[in-house]
Amino acid sequence: MTAMSMVQALNSAMEVMLARDPRVVILGEDVGYFGGVFRATEGLQSRYGAHRVIDTPIAEGGIVGAAIGMAANGLRPVAEIQFADYIYPAYDQIVSELARMRYRSAAAFTAPVTIRTPCGGGIRGGQTHSQSPEGVFAHVSGLKVVMPSNPYDAKGMLIAAIEDDDPVIFFEPKRVYNGPFDGDPQKPAESWAGHPMGEVPEGHYTVPIGKAAVVRAGNAVTVVTYGTMVHVCLAAVADLGLDAEVVDVRSMVPLDIDTLAASVAKTGRCLIAHEATRFGGYGAELSASLQERCFWHLQAPIQRVAGWDTPYPHAFEWEYFPGRLRVRRALEALMQVSA
Amino acid sequence: MPLPPDRLLRAYRQMKTIREFEERLHVEIQTGEIPGFTHLYSGQEAVAVGVCEHLGDADWIASTHRGHGHCIAKGCDVTGMMLEIYGRRDGLCKGKGGSMHIADMSKGMLGANAIVGGGPPIAVGAAIACKARRDGKVAVAFGGDGSCNQGTVFEAMNLAVVLKAPAIFVFEDNGYSEHTGADYAVGSRDIAGRARGFGMPAETCDGSDFFAVHAAMARALELARNGGGPSTIEAKTTRFFGHFEGDPMLYRAKDEVARHRETMDCLRIFRARVTTEGLLDDAALDAVDAEVMGLIDRSVAAARSAAPPTAADLLTDVYVSY
């Protein structure tokens, strides 16, 4: 085991797969010679060559489309979209081609493409460097959609994604690339060193896609969350001294509804927290699925804390970001309701 | 036709304002007071000003993530911009946009745009509206060498040709698509040639030479305003800073920026020419320098002391609330 940041863990996952599987190639903007704007691919081109770690022009539709063709013709491409906010020119290729390859060819072709992309706020990136678009991909049948919240999961899930025969949209919450973030921007930045999930094996291992993780056990209320918000919610729960169970969804599609529903049935209360806008967001699916399973166990309506239904603003980072205070208030309100 | 001295002085003032705005931001960003990402335009001033000196408030431009220069050249208020970049309530976009998204409709500035290739289709749309209204106005799509590889830009260029829109595509080839060389990422490295492939006239000019850009734009404008449809200007230029502030620029030779500041500084080149030809004298240019420094000082002071937005401002300017 080695102490790694999430960026180092992702780099390690790609290195492991480049070394193990000659079909694996990496492509994207600035990923090769420069090593990626967040350094996730640093050193990989010099070690594995420009034919396997490919710099592309700025052309997201082309990057994803080419990855689909590579996959159809026997490679295992890992495409990086530099910010999730840049992914929309590729949305057509993802929705109309990538997601449908297996179904429309009656499984003659699959599309083993991994699309890595940094998402989320908390870095003052404004409207085009802060979005959390997982919901618009989870809505598309034929895609797997995941978001790890720590280095250990990031490496294990990225290897699982690359080895998966089907397309995986791999969201990386960039606010926790270099350390956990509990929602308090005034506190000095923490590093992953010393955090239990910052201890990462150097070699090959997988964390299966489709499994949620109970990151804190409790009986009074279930907090269902993912990405950066896992750490924010843990801090809010600690602030309140609540006997809360915190579940890291990790995999939006496929969703581990059994783990989530078991927890909510046990506690009878549920708060869903994500950074993405609230209306029509992934939290709406979580809420609907959980009430279908757990309605007769619920002590209170399922509640959501989410981003506001506006573009991500430049000047209001900490009003927009669903921080500890908003999670605390929602939890306090939720605990006061009695059926 | 040579420009009269007052127009020359105005062009110099615009270029100098952009330069000092950016050089000052480069310093102020290090204080940590300015939120967000900033992409500086220093080095490319002659392009924005050479183009926009031809335009009025009723003409349109669409800009890029490296947009401060286009904003200033199009007449956006410098203090309003500084406030916006600082995220202040009285910024041009109430602090909601920031450096990468400054827009000012009153000046025909459709917006800086952090999505590479996001602007050109919008500019073509604005140009089609100009044509529909027969108002004689034009729209300019600014983009970098990086944007010339985006599908949206190709779609915009073809659409402009098909609809004979009064649109002008200005590609500023500063040598780098973010952190990757244009010599690698732009196949053929001939952006004007690509534009001709779409069926529009195109020319390449020295983007460090205000007069070269200005003359190229005059030709493009002549065409656009007389029903001749779109055209393209490819301006060869450089940037004096990184892709974004904080970029260690490991992909550039160590002395490249210093060399370019010596040989490709559009302000120096402009001053040398106008003084050699006796069009303006150093005293007049020095007076502009002093005036601009004062303006930038005042705008930074205003931005630093200006009020941030309140939490209530977060949910204004939306048209659906739940």
XYZ file of C-alpha atoms in Angstrom:
661
model
C 0.000 0.000 0.000
C 1.122 3.510 -0.833
C -0.317 6.879 0.116
C -1.805 8.342 -3.060
C -3.945 11.323 -3.940
C -6.920 10.632 -6.172
C -4.952 11.981 -9.126
C -2.067 9.611 -8.377
C -4.485 6.718 -7.912
C -6.084 7.398 -11.301
C -2.649 7.682 -12.886
C -1.702 4.382 -11.282
C -4.866 2.701 -12.599
C -4.078 3.802 -16.151
C -0.442 2.780 -15.800
C -1.442 -0.670 -14.535
C -3.790 -1.148 -17.455
C -1.378 0.191 -20.077
C 1.178 -2.312 -18.790
C -1.221 -5.262 -18.579
C -3.293 -4.882 -21.696
C -1.857 -3.800 -25.048
C -5.359 -2.878 -26.207
C -5.574 -0.002 -23.725
C -5.015 3.468 -25.185
C -5.531 6.891 -23.683
C -6.644 9.895 -25.687
C -7.680 13.458 -24.980
C -6.724 17.123 -24.915
C -3.282 17.760 -23.393
C -3.128 14.218 -21.948
C 0.143 13.193 -23.567
C 3.105 15.508 -23.696
C 1.629 17.855 -21.085
C 0.321 15.109 -18.791
C -3.203 16.442 -18.323
C -4.388 19.686 -16.788
C -4.923 17.921 -13.458
C -1.797 15.734 -14.015
C -3.804 12.489 -14.157
C -1.842 11.206 -17.168
C 1.548 12.621 -16.168
C 4.445 10.516 -17.395
C 2.309 7.993 -19.265
C 3.169 9.136 -22.780
C 6.899 9.122 -22.101
C 6.647 5.579 -20.739
C 4.139 4.056 -23.170
C 4.569 6.127 -26.309
C 2.554 8.606 -28.317
C 0.755 5.754 -30.091
C -0.847 4.680 -26.792
C -1.216 8.013 -25.018
C -2.567 10.242 -27.731
C -2.823 14.025 -27.712
C -5.880 15.160 -29.612
C -7.016 18.499 -30.962
C -9.756 20.271 -29.014
C -12.665 18.330 -30.477
C -14.736 16.415 -27.939
C -17.169 14.956 -30.457
C -14.242 13.624 -32.436
C -12.478 12.263 -29.352
C -15.476 10.237 -28.226
C -16.468 9.192 -31.732
C -12.941 7.964 -32.427
C -12.932 6.105 -29.103
C -16.091 4.269 -30.155
C -14.485 3.207 -33.414
C -11.313 2.133 -31.631
C -13.397 0.034 -29.267
C -15.414 -1.521 -32.070
C -12.126 -2.480 -33.695
C -10.597 -4.167 -30.689
C -8.983 -1.465 -28.534
C -9.897 -0.370 -25.002
C -9.811 3.404 -25.183
C -9.803 5.640 -22.131
C -10.880 9.073 -23.342
C -10.373 12.100 -21.149
C -12.758 15.016 -21.482
C -10.799 17.767 -19.774
C -13.778 19.123 -17.820
C -17.239 17.540 -17.668
C -18.476 20.946 -18.803
C -16.780 20.315 -22.168
C -18.511 16.996 -22.802
C -21.624 18.258 -24.552
C -20.206 18.382 -28.096
C -19.685 14.624 -27.564
C -23.164 14.026 -26.186
C -24.545 12.997 -29.553
C -21.825 10.383 -30.021
C -22.348 9.147 -26.462
C -26.135 8.932 -26.593
C -26.753 7.967 -30.202
C -23.752 5.698 -30.774
C -21.836 4.658 -27.674
C -24.824 3.752 -25.515
C -26.522 1.741 -28.265
C -23.673 -0.267 -29.732
C -24.470 -3.481 -27.889
C -28.272 -3.365 -28.169
C -28.580 -2.356 -31.792
C -26.050 -4.938 -32.973
C -27.717 -7.662 -30.889
C -24.421 -7.855 -28.957
C -22.296 -8.438 -32.070
C -20.407 -5.294 -31.038
C -19.845 -3.861 -27.610
C -18.227 -0.554 -26.809
C -15.577 -0.961 -24.089
C -14.967 2.781 -23.817
C -14.162 4.593 -20.601
C -14.728 8.342 -20.575
C -12.963 10.010 -17.656
C -14.023 13.526 -16.834
C -13.515 15.861 -13.862
C -16.756 17.258 -12.489
C -18.174 19.300 -9.665
C -17.664 22.628 -7.990
C -15.775 24.041 -5.086
C -12.854 25.248 -7.181
C -14.397 28.571 -8.267
C -14.569 27.487 -11.880
C -17.841 29.245 -12.640
C -20.441 28.069 -15.088
C -18.188 26.135 -17.484
C -15.797 24.417 -15.069
C -18.030 23.321 -12.184
C -20.966 21.327 -13.436
C -22.154 17.906 -12.267
C -23.901 16.390 -15.294
C -24.112 12.776 -14.067
C -27.905 12.892 -14.247
C -28.037 13.529 -17.988
C -25.911 10.426 -18.559
C -27.681 8.243 -15.973
C -30.871 8.944 -17.907
C -29.460 7.312 -21.060
C -30.021 3.556 -21.285
C -26.841 1.759 -22.246
C -24.293 3.690 -20.201
C -22.697 2.871 -16.896
C -22.149 5.999 -14.813
C -19.899 6.135 -11.764
C -18.296 8.680 -9.442
C -15.743 7.595 -6.809
C -15.167 9.774 -3.760
C -11.656 8.706 -2.694
C -8.344 7.427 -4.087
C -8.864 3.741 -3.263
C -12.225 3.579 -5.003
C -10.987 5.752 -7.861
C -8.217 3.365 -8.815
C -10.223 0.186 -8.312
C -13.258 1.512 -10.160
C -11.199 2.924 -13.045
C -9.559 -0.454 -13.592
C -12.988 -2.087 -13.424
C -14.278 0.454 -15.947
C -11.435 -0.182 -18.389
C -11.948 -3.939 -18.083
C -15.701 -3.580 -18.557
C -17.002 -4.579 -21.996
C -19.511 -1.725 -21.941
C -19.202 2.043 -21.847
C -18.527 3.734 -18.520
C -18.806 7.479 -17.919
C -16.306 7.939 -15.118
C -16.868 11.181 -13.231
C -14.039 12.448 -11.054
C -15.033 14.966 -8.372
C -12.119 17.328 -8.866
C -12.531 19.125 -5.549
C -11.294 15.968 -3.821
C -8.508 15.157 -6.317
C -5.836 16.168 -3.847
C -7.562 15.717 -0.510
C -10.927 15.243 1.175
C -13.047 18.396 1.444
C -15.595 18.783 4.208
C -17.260 21.859 2.728
C -15.376 24.487 4.709
C -13.372 26.626 2.275
C -11.697 28.519 5.126
C -9.910 25.468 6.480
C -6.426 24.714 5.139
C -6.500 22.131 2.357
C -6.196 18.574 3.617
C -4.257 15.897 1.789
C -5.169 12.258 1.294
C -2.046 11.208 3.218
C -3.189 9.652 6.462
C -6.764 9.134 5.263
C -7.643 5.422 5.281
C -8.970 5.615 1.700
C -5.749 7.308 0.609
C -3.881 4.021 1.123
C -3.833 2.428 -2.299
C -2.278 -0.837 -3.565
C 0.335 -0.240 -6.237
C -0.745 -3.094 -8.478
C -3.938 -4.353 -10.034
C -7.209 -4.578 -8.075
C -10.797 -3.694 -8.821
C -13.664 -2.104 -6.967
C -16.768 -3.482 -8.648
C -19.030 -1.119 -10.543
C -22.589 -1.268 -9.249
C -21.870 -1.454 -5.525
C -22.599 1.302 -3.037
C -20.500 1.653 0.121
C -21.776 2.291 3.647
C -19.104 4.744 4.779
C -20.613 5.370 8.210
C -23.025 3.068 9.992
C -25.989 4.455 11.939
C -29.631 3.952 12.773
C -31.374 7.318 12.963
C -31.282 8.534 9.366
C -29.725 7.537 6.016
C -27.739 10.051 4.013
C -27.436 8.974 0.383
C -24.734 10.853 -1.463
C -21.664 10.606 -3.701
C -18.543 12.427 -4.846
C -17.332 15.418 -2.866
C -20.603 15.491 -0.953
C -19.685 12.255 0.847
C -17.109 14.205 2.826
C -19.377 17.210 3.337
C -22.179 14.981 4.624
C -19.856 13.087 6.976
C -18.748 16.402 8.454
C -22.328 17.652 8.804
C -23.363 14.443 10.545
C -20.397 14.749 12.901
C -21.303 18.396 13.618
C -24.765 17.302 14.731
C -23.620 14.181 16.571
C -26.315 12.279 14.694
C -26.528 8.488 14.578
C -26.662 8.684 10.795
C -25.808 6.078 8.204
C -23.955 7.601 5.257
C -24.025 5.683 1.987
C -21.698 6.522 -0.906
C -23.636 5.598 -4.058
C -20.386 5.333 -6.112
C -22.257 3.857 -9.081
C -25.239 5.794 -10.427
C -25.800 3.128 -13.109
C -26.089 0.313 -12.274
C -27.547 1.462 -8.978
C -27.090 -0.700 -5.871
C -30.652 -0.102 -4.784
C -30.547 -3.062 -2.395
C -27.885 -1.508 -0.175
C -29.615 1.875 -0.225
C -33.086 0.481 0.437
C -31.868 -1.748 3.262
C -30.448 1.282 5.005
C -33.517 3.468 4.507
C -35.842 0.660 5.615
C -33.741 0.397 8.761
C -33.581 4.113 9.623
C -36.939 5.271 8.226
C -35.491 8.622 7.182
C -33.495 9.634 4.145
C -31.638 12.687 2.954
C -30.207 12.721 -0.563
C -27.357 15.149 -1.231
C -25.637 16.024 -4.491
C -24.009 19.043 -6.104
C -25.984 18.868 -9.335
C -29.059 21.003 -9.856
C -32.077 19.691 -8.031
C -34.887 19.659 -10.607
C -34.791 16.458 -12.639
C -31.448 15.614 -11.047
C -30.136 12.178 -10.163
C -31.461 12.676 -6.638
C -34.977 12.562 -8.058
C -34.325 9.024 -9.312
C -32.851 8.028 -5.951
C -35.873 9.452 -4.165
C -38.360 7.735 -6.445
C -36.588 4.367 -6.305
C -36.249 4.512 -2.532
C -39.855 5.430 -1.841
C -41.005 2.602 -4.118
C -39.025 0.184 -1.981
C -39.321 1.804 1.431
C -42.617 3.715 1.529
C -44.060 1.766 4.474
C -40.863 2.212 6.472
C -40.580 5.974 6.030
C -41.021 8.211 9.067
C -40.736 11.388 6.975
C -40.722 12.458 3.336
C -37.388 11.864 1.607
C -35.529 15.168 1.344
C -32.930 16.484 -1.076
C -30.056 18.940 -0.741
C -28.716 19.924 -4.151
C -27.289 22.701 -6.281
C -29.681 25.534 -7.032
C -31.539 25.463 -10.325
C -29.314 28.049 -11.972
C -26.095 27.952 -13.951
C -23.090 27.671 -11.631
C -22.285 31.290 -10.764
C -18.864 32.915 -10.591
C -19.373 34.990 -7.478
C -21.415 32.777 -5.168
C -19.360 29.624 -4.907
C -20.225 28.912 -1.284
C -23.840 29.980 -1.547
C -24.281 27.659 -4.520
C -22.233 24.700 -3.312
C -24.440 22.596 -1.008
C -22.179 22.892 1.993
C -22.273 21.659 5.550
C -24.740 24.251 6.770
C -27.360 23.290 4.213
C -26.875 19.602 4.930
C -27.115 20.235 8.682
C -30.298 22.259 8.334
C -31.883 19.618 6.125
C -30.939 16.889 8.595
C -32.298 18.872 11.546
C -35.586 19.449 9.747
C -35.773 15.810 8.717
C -35.227 14.603 12.283
C -38.041 16.807 13.607
C -40.713 15.237 11.404
C -42.668 12.438 13.061
C -45.022 10.195 11.162
C -6.092 55.309 -46.672
C -3.969 56.130 -43.634
C -5.773 56.588 -40.349
C -5.923 60.125 -38.950
C -3.886 60.794 -35.785
C -6.888 60.728 -33.456
C -7.845 57.268 -34.703
C -4.282 56.058 -34.406
C -4.093 57.354 -30.880
C -7.380 55.672 -30.030
C -6.128 52.348 -31.408
C -2.975 52.697 -29.353
C -5.010 53.531 -26.253
C -7.142 50.434 -26.753
C -4.137 48.158 -27.185
C -2.365 49.718 -24.231
C -5.478 49.393 -22.078
C -5.714 45.695 -22.864
C -2.009 45.198 -22.172
C -2.050 46.971 -18.817
C -5.346 45.349 -17.807
C -3.793 41.927 -18.361
C -0.353 42.671 -16.929
C -2.047 44.053 -13.829
C -4.336 41.052 -13.495
C -1.277 38.817 -13.703
C 0.022 40.574 -10.589
C -3.281 40.902 -8.734
C -4.186 37.234 -9.225
C -1.215 36.339 -7.056
C -2.869 38.065 -4.090
C -5.591 35.397 -4.128
C -8.355 38.004 -4.163
C -9.585 37.119 -7.644
C -11.711 33.973 -7.836
C -11.702 31.562 -10.724
C -9.594 30.909 -13.795
C -8.148 33.691 -15.878
C -6.713 33.487 -19.393
C -4.717 36.560 -20.372
C -4.635 38.178 -23.812
C -1.281 40.003 -23.566
C 0.548 39.775 -26.876
C -2.562 39.510 -29.047
C -3.853 43.091 -28.665
C -3.338 44.106 -32.283
C -5.841 41.473 -33.397
C -8.738 42.533 -31.185
C -8.113 46.216 -31.775
C -7.307 45.913 -35.485
C -10.671 44.203 -35.948
C -12.864 46.108 -33.504
C -11.668 49.574 -34.512
C -13.860 49.024 -37.576
C -16.952 48.157 -35.560
C -19.635 50.108 -33.784
C -21.835 49.209 -30.824
C -24.456 47.790 -33.209
C -22.024 45.294 -34.739
C -21.539 42.012 -32.917
C -18.646 39.949 -31.685
C -18.465 36.542 -30.036
C -15.357 35.986 -27.967
C -13.440 33.194 -26.272
C -12.140 32.160 -22.850
C -9.274 34.593 -23.566
C -11.765 37.384 -23.932
C -10.662 40.469 -22.005
C -9.005 41.964 -25.077
C -12.079 41.531 -27.235
C -14.251 43.101 -24.525
C -12.053 46.176 -24.183
C -11.599 46.549 -27.931
C -15.384 46.411 -28.388
C -15.873 49.151 -25.819
C -16.852 47.340 -22.627
C -16.356 49.429 -19.524
C -12.969 48.602 -18.048
C -14.012 49.118 -14.441
C -17.185 47.087 -14.992
C -15.011 44.296 -16.355
C -12.617 44.459 -13.429
C -15.538 44.287 -11.002
C -16.900 41.297 -12.882
C -13.592 39.463 -12.716
C -13.425 40.164 -8.973
C -16.980 38.752 -8.664
C -18.592 42.015 -7.533
C -22.255 42.893 -7.571
C -21.771 45.889 -9.850
C -19.707 43.937 -12.376
C -20.859 43.874 -15.985
C -22.732 40.617 -15.303
C -23.377 41.191 -11.572
C -20.515 38.862 -10.752
C -22.344 35.886 -12.215
C -20.145 35.447 -15.258
C -16.559 36.155 -14.255
C -13.507 36.422 -16.461
C -14.505 33.649 -18.854
C -18.068 34.816 -19.449
C -18.103 38.616 -19.665
C -20.907 39.817 -21.920
C -22.308 43.277 -22.662
C -25.184 43.427 -25.109
C -25.131 47.230 -25.122
C -21.717 47.010 -26.747
C -22.560 44.181 -29.124
C -20.409 41.848 -27.075
C -22.143 38.453 -27.161
C -19.877 37.037 -24.542
C -16.555 35.588 -23.659
C -17.050 31.857 -23.869
C -15.098 29.158 -22.096
C -16.394 26.452 -24.403
C -13.881 26.265 -27.240
C -15.862 26.661 -30.447
C -18.931 27.852 -28.571
C -18.943 31.358 -30.008
C -18.736 31.083 -33.812
C -22.194 29.561 -34.408
C -23.699 32.279 -32.226
C -21.876 34.962 -34.178
C -23.203 33.480 -37.424
C -26.699 33.628 -35.986
C -26.228 37.271 -35.091
C -24.962 37.882 -38.626
C -28.026 36.202 -40.122
C -30.183 38.514 -38.006
C -28.251 41.510 -39.339
C -28.915 40.291 -42.852
C -32.611 39.701 -42.134
C -32.945 43.222 -40.762
C -30.796 44.648 -43.568
C -29.185 46.883 -40.993
C -25.760 46.746 -42.619
C -24.149 45.404 -39.458
C -21.797 42.447 -39.181
C -20.825 39.824 -36.635
C -17.288 38.713 -35.881
C -16.449 35.291 -34.477
C -13.152 35.310 -32.611
C -11.461 31.985 -32.040
C -8.028 30.565 -31.441
C -6.053 27.976 -33.350
C -7.609 25.443 -30.975
C -11.148 26.365 -31.939
C -10.463 25.793 -35.625
C -10.530 22.048 -34.875
C -14.014 22.008 -33.330
C -16.964 20.685 -35.280
C -19.148 23.572 -34.166
C -16.799 25.971 -35.928
C -16.929 24.006 -39.181
C -20.704 23.960 -39.001
C -20.766 27.702 -38.423
C -18.421 28.390 -41.335
C -20.415 26.319 -43.787
C -23.702 27.793 -42.598
C -22.342 31.292 -43.033
C -21.312 30.501 -46.612
C -24.610 28.818 -47.448
C -26.647 31.705 -46.071
C -24.201 34.393 -47.230
C -24.181 35.789 -43.720
C -22.242 38.987 -42.999
C -19.944 37.073 -40.641
C -16.194 37.398 -40.259
C -14.194 34.591 -38.691
C -11.037 35.776 -36.969
C -8.687 32.976 -35.952
C -5.891 34.054 -33.647
C -3.150 31.473 -34.034
C -1.073 32.057 -30.905
C 0.723 28.759 -31.348
C -1.022 26.750 -28.664
C -4.315 24.947 -28.176
C -4.224 25.240 -24.385
C -1.011 23.311 -23.686
C -0.607 21.541 -27.013
C 1.220 23.069 -29.964
C -0.783 24.230 -32.985
C 1.984 22.743 -35.128
C 0.835 19.380 -33.740
C -2.918 19.880 -33.390
C -3.845 21.902 -36.480
C -3.444 19.644 -39.509
C -1.795 21.599 -42.356
C -1.448 24.602 -39.994
C -3.292 26.509 -42.712
C -6.484 27.836 -41.202
C -7.100 30.255 -44.068
C -6.839 27.322 -46.453
C -9.533 25.501 -44.524
C -11.776 28.538 -44.716
C -11.307 28.682 -48.479
C -12.337 25.037 -48.546
C -15.699 26.110 -47.198
C -16.057 28.534 -50.079
C -15.169 31.852 -48.510
C -12.261 34.213 -49.081
C -9.556 34.060 -46.444
C -6.244 35.714 -45.760
C -3.400 35.288 -43.325
C -1.863 38.309 -41.660
C 0.720 39.264 -39.052
C -1.271 39.490 -35.856
C 1.457 41.525 -34.164
C 0.980 44.306 -36.695
C -2.083 46.437 -36.009
C -1.959 47.864 -39.524
C -1.951 44.449 -41.158
C -4.950 43.284 -39.129
C -6.754 46.566 -39.667
C -6.285 46.346 -43.439
C -7.403 42.705 -43.566
C -10.499 43.577 -41.574
C -11.277 46.463 -43.921
C -11.376 44.009 -46.819
C -13.514 41.512 -44.897
C -15.917 44.245 -43.894
C -16.208 45.590 -47.404
C -17.310 42.131 -48.500
C -19.703 41.511 -45.599
C -21.396 44.898 -45.808
C -21.946 44.614 -49.551
C -23.676 41.278 -49.630
C -20.517 39.289 -50.328
C -20.988 36.977 -47.352
C -18.453 35.658 -44.874
C -14.689 35.653 -44.930
C -11.854 34.600 -42.667
C -8.801 36.304 -41.218
C -6.045 34.105 -39.821
C -3.815 36.241 -37.602
C -0.443 34.834 -36.550
C 0.255 35.977 -33.016
C 1.616 34.929 -29.623
C 0.566 35.013 -26.006
C 2.897 36.400 -23.374
C 1.424 34.293 -20.544
C 0.328 30.711 -20.097
C -2.924 29.133 -21.163
C -4.335 30.129 -17.784
C -2.797 32.001 -14.889
C -0.700 29.466 -12.992
C 0.241 27.467 -16.097
C 3.931 26.506 -15.686
C 4.298 26.519 -19.516
C 6.503 23.436 -19.589
C 5.568 23.021 -23.248
C 7.293 26.263 -24.318
C 10.997 26.907 -24.708
C 12.312 28.729 -21.632
C 13.188 31.893 -23.535
C 10.243 31.871 -25.941
C 8.133 34.473 -24.185
C 11.116 36.755 -23.625
C 12.002 36.458 -27.306
C 8.454 37.169 -28.393
C 8.249 40.167 -26.079
C 11.297 41.487 -27.944
C 10.193 40.687 -31.485
C 6.388 40.307 -31.525
C 5.184 43.037 -29.158
C 2.416 44.763 -31.086
C 2.666 47.909 -28.949
C 6.374 48.337 -29.654
C 5.848 47.606 -33.332
C 3.025 50.139 -33.507
C 4.998 52.825 -31.689
C 8.049 52.313 -33.851
C 6.036 52.659 -37.021
C 3.935 55.680 -36.100
C 6.893 57.605 -34.704
C 9.205 56.697 -37.596
C 6.587 57.785 -40.087
C 5.880 60.924 -38.109
C 2.212 60.042 -37.580
C 2.373 60.387 -33.800
C 5.093 61.481 -31.410
C 6.415 59.791 -28.298
C 5.006 62.475 -26.031
C 1.454 61.768 -27.180
C 1.945 58.033 -26.750
C 3.542 58.484 -23.340
C 0.581 60.577 -22.271
C -1.727 57.711 -23.265
C 0.434 55.313 -21.266
C 0.059 57.449 -18.165
C -3.651 57.863 -18.681
C -4.129 54.113 -19.088
C -2.102 53.312 -15.975
C -4.371 55.644 -14.024
C -7.478 53.970 -15.416
C -6.240 50.504 -14.491
C -5.213 51.658 -11.008
C -8.655 53.128 -10.445
C -10.446 50.064 -11.763
C -8.502 47.711 -9.486
C -9.088 49.977 -6.493
C -12.796 50.125 -7.324
C -13.018 46.359 -7.712
C -11.189 45.671 -4.463
C -13.474 47.894 -2.457
C -16.716 47.007 -4.252
C -19.435 45.032 -2.542
C -19.831 41.340 -3.319
C -23.264 40.140 -4.379
C -25.632 39.066 -1.648
C -26.946 35.531 -1.348
C -30.319 36.808 -2.595
C -28.739 37.719 -5.948
C -28.031 34.043 -6.539
C -31.608 33.297 -7.566
C -32.295 36.385 -9.662
C -32.159 36.409 -13.486
C -33.792 33.005 -13.733
C -37.101 32.466 -15.478
C -38.240 29.348 -13.646
C -38.164 28.881 -9.892
C -39.427 25.921 -7.903
